[in-house]
Tab-separated table of C-alpha atoms in Angstrom:
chain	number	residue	atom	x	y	z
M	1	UNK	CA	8.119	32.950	10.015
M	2	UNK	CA	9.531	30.716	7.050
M	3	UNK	CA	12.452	30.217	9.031
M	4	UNK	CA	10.986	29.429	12.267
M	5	UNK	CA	8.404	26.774	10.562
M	6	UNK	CA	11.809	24.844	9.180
M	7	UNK	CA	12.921	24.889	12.727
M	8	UNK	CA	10.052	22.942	13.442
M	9	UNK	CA	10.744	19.315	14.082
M	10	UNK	CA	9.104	16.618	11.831
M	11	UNK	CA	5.534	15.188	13.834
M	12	UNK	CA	7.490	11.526	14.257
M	13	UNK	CA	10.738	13.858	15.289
M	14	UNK	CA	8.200	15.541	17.697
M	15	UNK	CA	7.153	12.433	19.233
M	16	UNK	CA	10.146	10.305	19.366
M	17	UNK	CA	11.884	13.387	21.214
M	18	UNK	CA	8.929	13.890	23.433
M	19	UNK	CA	9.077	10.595	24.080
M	20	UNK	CA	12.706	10.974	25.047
M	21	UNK	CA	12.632	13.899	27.148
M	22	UNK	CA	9.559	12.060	29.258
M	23	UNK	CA	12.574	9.172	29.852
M	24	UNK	CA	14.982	12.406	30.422
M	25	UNK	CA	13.055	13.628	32.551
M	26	UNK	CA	12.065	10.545	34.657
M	27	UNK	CA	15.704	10.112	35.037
M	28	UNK	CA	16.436	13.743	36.416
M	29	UNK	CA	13.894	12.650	39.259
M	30	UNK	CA	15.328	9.428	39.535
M	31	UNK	CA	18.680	10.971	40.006
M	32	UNK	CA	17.560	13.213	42.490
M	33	UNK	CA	15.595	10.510	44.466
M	34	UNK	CA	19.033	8.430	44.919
M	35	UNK	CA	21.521	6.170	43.150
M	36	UNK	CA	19.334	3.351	43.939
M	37	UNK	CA	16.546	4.473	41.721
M	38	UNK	CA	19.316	5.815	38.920
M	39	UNK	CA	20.029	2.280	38.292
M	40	UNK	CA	16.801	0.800	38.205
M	41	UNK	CA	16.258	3.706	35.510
M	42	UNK	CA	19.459	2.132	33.689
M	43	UNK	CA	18.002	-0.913	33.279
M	44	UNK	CA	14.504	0.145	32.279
M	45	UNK	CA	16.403	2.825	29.792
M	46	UNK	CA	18.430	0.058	28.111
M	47	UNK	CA	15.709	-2.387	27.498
M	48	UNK	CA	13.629	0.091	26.261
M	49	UNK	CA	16.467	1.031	23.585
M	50	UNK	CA	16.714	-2.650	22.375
M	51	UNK	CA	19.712	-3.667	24.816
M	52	UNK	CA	19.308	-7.144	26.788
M	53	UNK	CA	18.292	-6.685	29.796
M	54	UNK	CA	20.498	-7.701	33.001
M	55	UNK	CA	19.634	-10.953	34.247
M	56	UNK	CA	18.842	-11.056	37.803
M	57	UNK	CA	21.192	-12.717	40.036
M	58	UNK	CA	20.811	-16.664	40.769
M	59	UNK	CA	20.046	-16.589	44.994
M	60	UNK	CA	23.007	-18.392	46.706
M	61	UNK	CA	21.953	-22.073	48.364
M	62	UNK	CA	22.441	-21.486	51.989
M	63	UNK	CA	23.103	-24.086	54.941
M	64	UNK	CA	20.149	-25.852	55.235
M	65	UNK	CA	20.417	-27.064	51.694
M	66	UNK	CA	23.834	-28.421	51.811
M	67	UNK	CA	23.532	-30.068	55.006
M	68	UNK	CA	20.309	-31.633	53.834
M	69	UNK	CA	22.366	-32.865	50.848
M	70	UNK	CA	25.354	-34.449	52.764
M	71	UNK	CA	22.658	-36.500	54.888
M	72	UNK	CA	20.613	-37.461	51.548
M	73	UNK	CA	24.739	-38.702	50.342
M	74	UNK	CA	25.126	-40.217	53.319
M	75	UNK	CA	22.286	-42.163	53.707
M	76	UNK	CA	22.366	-43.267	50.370
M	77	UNK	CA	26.009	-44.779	50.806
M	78	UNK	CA	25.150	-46.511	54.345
M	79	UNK	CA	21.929	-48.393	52.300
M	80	UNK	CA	24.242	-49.238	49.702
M	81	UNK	CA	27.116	-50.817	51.871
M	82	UNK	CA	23.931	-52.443	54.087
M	83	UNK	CA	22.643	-54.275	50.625
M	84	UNK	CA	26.275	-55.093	50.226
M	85	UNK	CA	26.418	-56.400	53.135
M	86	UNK	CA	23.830	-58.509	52.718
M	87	UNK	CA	24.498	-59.583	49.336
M	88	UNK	CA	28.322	-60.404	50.078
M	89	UNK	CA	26.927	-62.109	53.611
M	90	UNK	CA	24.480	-64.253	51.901
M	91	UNK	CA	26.663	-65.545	49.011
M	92	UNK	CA	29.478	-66.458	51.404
M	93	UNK	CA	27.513	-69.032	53.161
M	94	UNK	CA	25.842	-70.027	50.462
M	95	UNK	CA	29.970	-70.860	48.727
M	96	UNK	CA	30.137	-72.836	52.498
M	97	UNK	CA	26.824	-74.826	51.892
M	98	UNK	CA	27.836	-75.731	48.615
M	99	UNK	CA	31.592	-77.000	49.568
M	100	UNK	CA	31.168	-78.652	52.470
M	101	UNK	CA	27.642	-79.654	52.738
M	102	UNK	CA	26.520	-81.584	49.292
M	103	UNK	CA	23.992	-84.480	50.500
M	104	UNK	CA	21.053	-82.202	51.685
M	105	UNK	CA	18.661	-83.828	49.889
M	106	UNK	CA	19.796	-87.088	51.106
M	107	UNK	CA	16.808	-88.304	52.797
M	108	UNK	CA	18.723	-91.000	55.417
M	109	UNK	CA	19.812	-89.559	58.164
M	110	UNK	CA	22.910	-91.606	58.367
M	111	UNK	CA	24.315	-90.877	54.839
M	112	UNK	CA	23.822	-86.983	55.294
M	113	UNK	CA	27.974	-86.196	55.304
M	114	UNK	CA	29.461	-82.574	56.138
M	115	UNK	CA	32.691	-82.084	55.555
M	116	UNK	CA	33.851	-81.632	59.028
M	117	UNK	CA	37.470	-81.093	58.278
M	118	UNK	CA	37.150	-78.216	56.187
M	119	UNK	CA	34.492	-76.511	58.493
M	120	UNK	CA	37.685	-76.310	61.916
M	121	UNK	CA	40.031	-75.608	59.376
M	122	UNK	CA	37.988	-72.536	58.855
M	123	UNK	CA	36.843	-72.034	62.169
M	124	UNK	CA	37.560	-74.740	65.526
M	125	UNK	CA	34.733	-73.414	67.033
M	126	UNK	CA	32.721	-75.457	64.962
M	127	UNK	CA	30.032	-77.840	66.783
M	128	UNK	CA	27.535	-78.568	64.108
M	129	UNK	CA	25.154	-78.140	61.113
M	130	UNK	CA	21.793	-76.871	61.148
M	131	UNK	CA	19.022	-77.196	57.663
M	132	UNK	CA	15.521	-77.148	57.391
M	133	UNK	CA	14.461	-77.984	53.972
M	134	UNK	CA	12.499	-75.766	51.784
M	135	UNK	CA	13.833	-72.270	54.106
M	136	UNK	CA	16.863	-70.607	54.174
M	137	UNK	CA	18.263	-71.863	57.124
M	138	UNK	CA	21.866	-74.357	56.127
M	139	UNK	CA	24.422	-72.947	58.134
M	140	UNK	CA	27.738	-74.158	60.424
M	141	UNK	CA	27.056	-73.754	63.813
M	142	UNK	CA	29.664	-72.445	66.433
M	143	UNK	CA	30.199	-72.239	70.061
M	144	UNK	CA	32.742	-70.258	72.396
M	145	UNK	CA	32.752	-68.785	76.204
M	146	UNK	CA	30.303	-66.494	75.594
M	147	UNK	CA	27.136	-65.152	73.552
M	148	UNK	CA	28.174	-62.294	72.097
M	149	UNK	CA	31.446	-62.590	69.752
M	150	UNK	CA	29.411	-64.071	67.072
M	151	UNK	CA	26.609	-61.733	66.792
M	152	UNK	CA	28.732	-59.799	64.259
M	153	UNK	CA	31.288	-62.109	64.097
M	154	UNK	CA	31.123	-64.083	60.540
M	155	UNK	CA	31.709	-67.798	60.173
M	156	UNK	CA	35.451	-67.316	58.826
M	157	UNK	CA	36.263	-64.868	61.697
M	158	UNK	CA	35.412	-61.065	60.053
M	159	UNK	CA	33.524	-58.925	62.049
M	160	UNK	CA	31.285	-56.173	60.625
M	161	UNK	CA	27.764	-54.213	61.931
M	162	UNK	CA	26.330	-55.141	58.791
M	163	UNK	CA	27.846	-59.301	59.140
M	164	UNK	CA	25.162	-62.332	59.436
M	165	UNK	CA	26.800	-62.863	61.996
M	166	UNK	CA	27.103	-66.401	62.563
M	167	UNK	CA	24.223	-69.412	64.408
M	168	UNK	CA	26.108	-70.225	67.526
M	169	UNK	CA	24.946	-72.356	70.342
M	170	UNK	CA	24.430	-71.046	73.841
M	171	UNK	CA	27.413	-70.700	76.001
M	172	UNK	CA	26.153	-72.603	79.012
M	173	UNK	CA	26.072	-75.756	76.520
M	174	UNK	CA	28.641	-78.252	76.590
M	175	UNK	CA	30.882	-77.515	73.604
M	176	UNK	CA	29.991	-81.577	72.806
M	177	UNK	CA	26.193	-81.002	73.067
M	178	UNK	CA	25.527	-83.587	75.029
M	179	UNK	CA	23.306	-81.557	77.231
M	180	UNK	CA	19.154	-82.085	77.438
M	181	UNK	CA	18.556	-78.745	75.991
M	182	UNK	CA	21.137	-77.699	73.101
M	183	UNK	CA	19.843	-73.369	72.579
M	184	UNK	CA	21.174	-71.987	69.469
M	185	UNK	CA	20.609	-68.926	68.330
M	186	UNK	CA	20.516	-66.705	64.684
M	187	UNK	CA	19.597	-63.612	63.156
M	188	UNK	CA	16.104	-62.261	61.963
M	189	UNK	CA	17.539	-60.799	59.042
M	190	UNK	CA	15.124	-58.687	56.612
M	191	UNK	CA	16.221	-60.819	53.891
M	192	UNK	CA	14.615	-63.816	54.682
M	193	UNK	CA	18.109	-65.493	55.890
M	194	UNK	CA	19.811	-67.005	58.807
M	195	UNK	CA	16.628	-67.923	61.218
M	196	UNK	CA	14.270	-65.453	60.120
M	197	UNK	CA	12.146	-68.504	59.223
M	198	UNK	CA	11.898	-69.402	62.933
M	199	UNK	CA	10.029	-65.992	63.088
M	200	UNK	CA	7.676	-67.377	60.541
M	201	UNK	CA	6.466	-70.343	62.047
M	202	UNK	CA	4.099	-67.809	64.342
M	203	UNK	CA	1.988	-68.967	61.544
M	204	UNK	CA	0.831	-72.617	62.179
M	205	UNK	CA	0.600	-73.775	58.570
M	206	UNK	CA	3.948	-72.651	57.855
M	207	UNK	CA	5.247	-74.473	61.196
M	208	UNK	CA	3.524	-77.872	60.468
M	209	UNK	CA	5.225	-77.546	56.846
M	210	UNK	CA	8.501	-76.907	57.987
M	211	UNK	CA	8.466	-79.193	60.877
M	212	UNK	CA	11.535	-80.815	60.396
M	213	UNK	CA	14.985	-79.806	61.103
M	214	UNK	CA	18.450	-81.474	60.354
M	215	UNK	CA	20.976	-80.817	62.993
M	216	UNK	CA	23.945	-82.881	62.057
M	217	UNK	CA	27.479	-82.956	64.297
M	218	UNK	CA	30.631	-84.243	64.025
M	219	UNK	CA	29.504	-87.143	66.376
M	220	UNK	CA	26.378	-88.170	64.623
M	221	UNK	CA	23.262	-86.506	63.445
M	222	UNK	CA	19.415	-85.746	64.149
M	223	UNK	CA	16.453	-85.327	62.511
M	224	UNK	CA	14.100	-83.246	64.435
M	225	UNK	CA	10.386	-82.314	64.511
M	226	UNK	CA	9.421	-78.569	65.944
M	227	UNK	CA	6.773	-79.154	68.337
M	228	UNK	CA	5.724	-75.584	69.532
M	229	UNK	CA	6.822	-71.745	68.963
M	230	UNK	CA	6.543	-69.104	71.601
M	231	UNK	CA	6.946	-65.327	71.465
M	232	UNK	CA	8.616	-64.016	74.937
M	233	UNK	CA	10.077	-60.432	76.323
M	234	UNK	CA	14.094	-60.823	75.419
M	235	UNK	CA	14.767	-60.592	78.895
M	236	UNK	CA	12.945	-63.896	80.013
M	237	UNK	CA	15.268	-66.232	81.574
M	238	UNK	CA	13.549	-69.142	79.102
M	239	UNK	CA	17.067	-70.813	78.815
M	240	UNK	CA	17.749	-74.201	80.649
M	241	UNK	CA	20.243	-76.708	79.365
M	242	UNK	CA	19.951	-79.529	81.751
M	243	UNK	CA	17.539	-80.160	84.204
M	244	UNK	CA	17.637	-82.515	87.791
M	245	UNK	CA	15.151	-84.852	87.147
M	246	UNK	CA	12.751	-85.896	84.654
M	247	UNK	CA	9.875	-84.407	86.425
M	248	UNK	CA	11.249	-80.893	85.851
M	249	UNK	CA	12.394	-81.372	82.106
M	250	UNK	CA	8.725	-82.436	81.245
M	251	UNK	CA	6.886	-79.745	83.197
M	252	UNK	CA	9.201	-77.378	81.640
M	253	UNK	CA	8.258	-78.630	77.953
M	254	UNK	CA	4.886	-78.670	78.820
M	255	UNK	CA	4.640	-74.873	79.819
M	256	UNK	CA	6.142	-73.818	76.621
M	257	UNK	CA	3.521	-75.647	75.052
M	258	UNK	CA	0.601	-73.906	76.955
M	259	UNK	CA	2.470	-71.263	75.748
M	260	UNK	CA	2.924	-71.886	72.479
M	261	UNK	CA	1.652	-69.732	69.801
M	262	UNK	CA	1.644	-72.226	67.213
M	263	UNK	CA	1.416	-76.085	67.788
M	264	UNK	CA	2.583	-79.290	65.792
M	265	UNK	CA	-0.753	-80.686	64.296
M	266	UNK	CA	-2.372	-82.769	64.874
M	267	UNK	CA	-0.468	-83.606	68.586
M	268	UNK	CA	2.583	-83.285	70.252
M	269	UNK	CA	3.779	-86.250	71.758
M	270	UNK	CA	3.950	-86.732	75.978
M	271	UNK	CA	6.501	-84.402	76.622
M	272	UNK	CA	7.937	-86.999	79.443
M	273	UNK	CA	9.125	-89.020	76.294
M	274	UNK	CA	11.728	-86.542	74.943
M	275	UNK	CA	14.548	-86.833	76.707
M	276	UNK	CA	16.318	-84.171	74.549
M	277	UNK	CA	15.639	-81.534	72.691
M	278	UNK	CA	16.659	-78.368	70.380
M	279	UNK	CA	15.813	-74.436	70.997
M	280	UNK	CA	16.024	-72.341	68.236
M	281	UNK	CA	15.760	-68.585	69.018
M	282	UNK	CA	15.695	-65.217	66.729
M	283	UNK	CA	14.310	-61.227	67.133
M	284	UNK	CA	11.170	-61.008	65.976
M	285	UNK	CA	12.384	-58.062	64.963
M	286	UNK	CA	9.325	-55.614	66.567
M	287	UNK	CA	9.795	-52.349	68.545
M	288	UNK	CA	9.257	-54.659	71.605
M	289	UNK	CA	12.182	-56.641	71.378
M	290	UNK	CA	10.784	-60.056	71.543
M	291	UNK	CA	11.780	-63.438	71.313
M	292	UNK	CA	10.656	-66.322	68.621
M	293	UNK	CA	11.556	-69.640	70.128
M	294	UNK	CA	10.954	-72.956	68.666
M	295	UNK	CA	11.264	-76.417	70.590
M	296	UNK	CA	11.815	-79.367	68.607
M	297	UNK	CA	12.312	-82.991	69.873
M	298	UNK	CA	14.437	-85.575	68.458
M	299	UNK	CA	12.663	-87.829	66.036
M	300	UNK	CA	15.428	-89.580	64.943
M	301	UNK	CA	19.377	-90.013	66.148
M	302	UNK	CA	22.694	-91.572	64.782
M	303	UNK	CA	24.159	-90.230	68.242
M	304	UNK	CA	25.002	-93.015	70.108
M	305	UNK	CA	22.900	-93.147	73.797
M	306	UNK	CA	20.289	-90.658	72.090
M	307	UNK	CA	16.840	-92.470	70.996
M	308	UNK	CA	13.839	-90.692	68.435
M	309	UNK	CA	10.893	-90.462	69.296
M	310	UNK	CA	10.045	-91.729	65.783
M	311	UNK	CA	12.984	-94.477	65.515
């Protein structure tokens, strides 16, 4: 009896082994029910005997995620080389303005200089100069056989999808702009540039403020006065350069300015006394495609056989 009561295990021996043979025994079932289950019991066994647990493993990124990355990347990089773009675009002709183009704020016509020399040594297509104070727009204007090279075609002859571009006169002009109607055209960029301000002038106030418009050539120069700005489908054949009599050159003013959507203030002169005058076009940048086109007459002229209307 003695012998069989030291046999006995302690009451914490009891437990702790009671304890163990209820793990034992779990993992005889667990063995029996399949390897799976064997080393789920592993795991449970060695955190319960202090051991760190295994950590589960990380899921692999599939497809979806990757490919979603590379278009995040890429987009990224084409915004970045589009501000770049912009940014290299806009200080370029702002170097140009700056060399060859220093009297701005001269306020007679006469004494307004460009240097004309350096502008063809650049680029021979050049015909002229185009400012309007207080906007963006002081750029060389260019013309050539056709209307679509300098789209993306800068000023010193680089040609990018991202470029300003470069203003350029309509093809059907005469390359000396002698012509009734000169057209020239520039881009609505988002950055305020080239002849986005044409675009504003849908606003009247903004129109009547920045009325006038330098266009200066190698054969003299003009100070103009916009008169009216109309908003058209981009396919509207609006453009006419000369016209066979008087009659039709004033009835065609006079329906753009029944047309107009904003108007000099507080009159336009009679449109049978402009015997020339300027079109400046630009997107207006909607879904629609439209046109913004301004019309301005010539107030003043150092050109010889061209009069103002104002001197």
């Amino acid at each position: 009896m003695k012998d069989d009561l030291e046999n006995i295990p302690s009451t914490e021996e009891n437990i702790e082994g009671a304890h163990f043979g209820k793990h034992v025994s779990q993992y005889d079932n667990y063995g029996r029910a399949g390897s799976k289950h064997a080393k789920s019991f592993d795991k449970m066994y060695q955190a319960y005997d202090g051991s760190v647990a295994a950590k589960p493993k990380k899921k692999r990124k599939g497809p979806v995620f990757w490919i979603s990355l590379f278009i995040m990347i890429a987009a990224l990089i084409a915004i970045a080389v589009l501000v770049g773009g912009y940014v290299e675009g806009c200080m370029k002709y702002k170097n140009i303005a700056d060399d060859v183009f220093k009297d701005r704020n001269e306020l007679n016509l006469a004494d307004m200089k460009v240097d004309w020399d350096k502008l063809l040594a650049t680029n021979p297509d050049t015909v002229g100069w185009v400012y309007c104070p207080d906007t963006a727009i002081n750029y060389p204007v260019v013309h050539t056989d056709n209307n679509d090279k300098y789209l993306k075609t800068s000023f010193e002859g680089y040609q990018s999808y991202v470029s300003y571009g470069t203003i350029f006169v309509d093809y059907h002009n005469k390359h000396d702009l002698s012509d009734q109607n000169i057209v020239s055209y520039g881009h609505h960029m988002n950055d305020g540039s080239m002849y986005s301000a044409i675009a504003d002038m849908k606003e009247e106030d903004f129109l009547n403020s920045h009325k006038t418009i330098y266009f200066l050539t190698p054969n003299g120069n003009y100070r103009l006065c916009a008169f009216t700005l109309c908003h058209v489908d981009a396919s509207e054949p609006i453009v006419q350069t000369n016209f066979s009599t008087p009659q039709k050159m004033t009835d065609y003013i006079q329906d753009k300015i029944n047309r107009g959507v904003s108007h000099l203030q507080p009159s336009i002169p009679d449109p049978a006394l402009m015997s020339k005058i300027f079109t400046f076009s630009t997107c207006d940048n909607y879904l629609t495609d439209g046109r913004y086109i301004l019309f301005a007459y010539v107030a003043e002229s150092t050109v010889a056989g061209v009069n103002g209307l104002e001197k």
